[in-house]
Amino acid sequence: MQQLTPMMRQYHEVKQQHPDKLVFFRMGDFYEMFYDDAVLASRELEITLTSRNNDKKGKPIPMAGVPHHAKDNYLNKLVKKGFKVVLCEQVEDPKQAKGLVKREVTQVVTPGTAVEEGLLDSKENNYLASLYLEENGYGAAFLDVSTGEFWVSQFQGQDSIGEAMGEFMHFRPRELVMAEEQEERLMAALPSQTASHLVRTPRADWHFNLDYAQRQLLTHFKVSTLDGFGISGAELAVRAAGALIHYIRETRKSSLGHITGMRFFESARYLKLDESTVENLELVRGADGGRKWTLLSVIDRTQTGMGARLMRSWMLRPSLCLEEIDARLDAVQELRANVEALSGLSDVLKDVYDVERLLSRVTTETANPRDLLSLKASLAKLPLLSEKLQRFSASLLSPFQDHLEDVVDLLEKAVDDQASVSISDGKIIRKGFDEQLDELRRISSSGKGFIAELEAKERERTEISNLKVKYNKVFGYFIEVTKANLDNVPEHYIRKQTLVNCERFITPELKEYEEKVLGAEEKILALERELFLQVRSQVAQEARRIQSAARTIARVDVLAALADAANRYGYSRPRLDQSTLLEVQAGRHPVLELQGNEPFVPNDLRCDNEENQLLILTGPNMGGKSTYLRQNALIVILAQMGSFVPAESARVGLVDRIYTRVGASDNLARGRSTFMVEMIETANILNTASPRSLILLDEVGRGTATFDGLSIAWSVAEYLTTEGARRARTLFATHYHEVTKLEKLYPGVKNYCLTVKESGGDIIFFHRVMEGVANKSYGIEVARLAGLPQAVLERAREVLTKLERKDMDLSGRSRKHHAEEVIDTLQQTLF
């Protein structure tokens, strides 16, 4: 039975420290994986599985490897699939190692800590989250290591779980750090769709200790108190944030200089959009999971990755601050009015790279020469951007105060424009930046000239016409003199070798040259690497200034994109105030109006908390009820994020939360039917809505028996108009025409319908909203358009005619009489 080799013992020591990760173990030109790691990697990466020496039990050790130069491609594939990978590198030259080559873990790459370009979507943040749970509250921290954005918050009270999970959905982190003892409870609390794509990272409970977490934050930010970050007294937030910083420092094993601060956010500052609302309105992802035909795809005309991420953030977290919204609208209006200047600004932004993520690679010491060139090219645009912005007066369009000329100048002098991607390839430092490097390059490139010049000079000095300067691998450089000319050899020549016909000498000058030229290429590579690291470090020291410029660029990019969209699609500036009025003239659906060949039919809306509080909408399937509901919600979101809106005019009394209960979905994994999901979402609305909310209810109660559904729809509508604390602006689409009776029972309830016309057995949808009640649902006509067999349609018409003519249901009871009983019973209950 064989014992493990020293190298395999070295591998086991690393694996024991990282049992939940794949270990890339550097062996010469390959990264090798062993045991279960090798089996998994061969399957996931489609690489060959081999084996090496037997283990202690005499069995072959599974092994799989990837070339070191192709590491990034394989690493990207694994991390994108949710795996965590440890890089264990050779940290000494194998040629100089005495015995076993020393190896160390130099980096741990996980889905939530990645900064490498191939692992990131340029249009989305890549958040790492941390949650800490106590009896009546949550502490939360969200960090995008690739940009340095660091958000922390704390949620306490009865709805703390709802608020925490709502924010979790907005950030959509790829990885969650949590205390080991809390893992089960936290995963049970997370929405199933969020939990499904989440990489879990349980950590020892002491990482979340308050004193330890606070020390981590104080040390990282180099401050003596956390009060300046606005988290004084927020102990749960401190626990989550400190544990997150500990984890990042442990995994990245490098400087994190671009994480220059953390921002405490309060959900009360933003319009809340829960997960189902974001999905139902298709804000950032369509039904197929893609971006096409989403609201974001329509208005995101940004030119930079930074701008695209900020646009997404504004959309998912619209503001509740009138001053902030108006400042954005002022900027959009001014940009929109000056088309030529807007075009010029966009042209400059097109040449700006993703400064935020370039900076993160600089500070985490992974940036290559091309990254620095991209950073230089981007920062060099700041003076031109400032010049373009001087034409505007809006506060958010102020010129840059800091053009970072010193950083641009350093990079211009240091990094060669033709530098390669890899540091090890050389030729990355510009000529003239370092005298020693220039001299080494001169020696390396002009060796023959130096030898010829030295040879001519020595012949002239010694008057030995056949003196030669030569080189071989054994003796290096030497001067060769024939025996006939030995009397003319100067005293300062040092004899090195005697041959039959000649003797070989060296001189101090030749020895000095030899020391320079031998290994000059190695010295050049080493010096270039050293200089590059120095330059990169100098740039990292300016992280705060660069980050500030990046955020300004992103904001200008978003505002310019919104102005471009407003011009392109004919949007108008909304008016926002503290009232509860939502009034839209000729509103349109911003996505659907771009689809199809038919012109989109605009519609008006007036909804408030008084005379027009609950709008009951009836009409046929395909008539446009759902579109009408959604377009008005989208108009509110656009307005509160600071965008112009698809309407002739819009007045928006600030909305604190938008609720949607539309469509049919289930969650069988958690034992929830379609109707159960519908009721859970409806319950959430009825329990948490406020008078400032906007509620969209589409076909409540349709997932159960007819009269059960009617009863639920009636009672939900009634509750929303009679319960003062929940009396929110509500659009209530339904096929239960009986519910329209509420208009006569309660002030604030109004009936509206979608217009339609029958012509020769066909139906024509006008998609026009008007006051009144639809007289029928036209379900059979819609079924015909869907392609149901003719026999089924004819039978359906026969049954419908019988029911309508005889006024009977299929059980034989009087349908009319029974419906009147339902209404009478409801009225008697009320009065």
PDB file of C-alpha atoms in Angstrom, residues 78-85 108-115 119-120 126-128 173-175 197-201 247:
ATOM      1  CA  LEU A  78     -17.546  26.748 -13.371  1.00  0.00           C
ATOM      2  CA  VAL A  79     -18.363  30.001 -11.583  1.00  0.00           C
ATOM      3  CA  LYS A  80     -21.265  30.754 -13.944  1.00  0.00           C
ATOM      4  CA  LYS A  81     -22.678  27.353 -12.998  1.00  0.00           C
ATOM      5  CA  GLY A  82     -22.554  28.318  -9.336  1.00  0.00           C
ATOM      6  CA  PHE A  83     -19.347  26.586  -8.229  1.00  0.00           C
ATOM      7  CA  LYS A  84     -16.663  28.085  -5.994  1.00  0.00           C
ATOM      8  CA  VAL A  85     -13.050  27.670  -7.112  1.00  0.00           C
ATOM      9  CA  VAL A 108     -10.948  32.144  -4.125  1.00  0.00           C
ATOM     10  CA  VAL A 109     -13.445  32.893  -6.890  1.00  0.00           C
ATOM     11  CA  THR A 110     -17.168  32.570  -6.160  1.00  0.00           C
ATOM     12  CA  PRO A 111     -20.274  33.729  -8.037  1.00  0.00           C
ATOM     13  CA  GLY A 112     -20.778  36.666  -5.690  1.00  0.00           C
ATOM     14  CA  THR A 113     -17.147  37.832  -5.472  1.00  0.00           C
ATOM     15  CA  ALA A 114     -16.184  37.783  -9.152  1.00  0.00           C
ATOM     16  CA  VAL A 115     -14.640  40.846 -10.774  1.00  0.00           C
ATOM     17  CA  LEU A 119     -17.946  36.333 -15.332  1.00  0.00           C
ATOM     18  CA  LEU A 120     -20.079  39.468 -15.389  1.00  0.00           C
ATOM     19  CA  ASN A 126     -23.296  41.252  -9.423  1.00  0.00           C
ATOM     20  CA  TYR A 127     -24.266  41.441  -5.768  1.00  0.00           C
ATOM     21  CA  LEU A 128     -23.021  39.405  -2.864  1.00  0.00           C
ATOM     22  CA  PRO A 173     -27.634  38.594  -5.334  1.00  0.00           C
ATOM     23  CA  ARG A 174     -25.877  35.546  -6.748  1.00  0.00           C
ATOM     24  CA  GLU A 175     -24.480  34.470  -3.402  1.00  0.00           C
ATOM     25  CA  HIS A 197     -30.394  30.663  -8.386  1.00  0.00           C
ATOM     26  CA  LEU A 198     -28.645  31.544  -5.118  1.00  0.00           C
ATOM     27  CA  VAL A 199     -25.278  30.142  -4.027  1.00  0.00           C
ATOM     28  CA  ARG A 200     -25.268  29.613  -0.269  1.00  0.00           C
ATOM     29  CA  THR A 201     -22.232  30.363   1.869  1.00  0.00           C
ATOM     30  CA  TYR A 247     -15.658  37.096   3.689  1.00  0.00           C
TER      31      TYR A 247
END
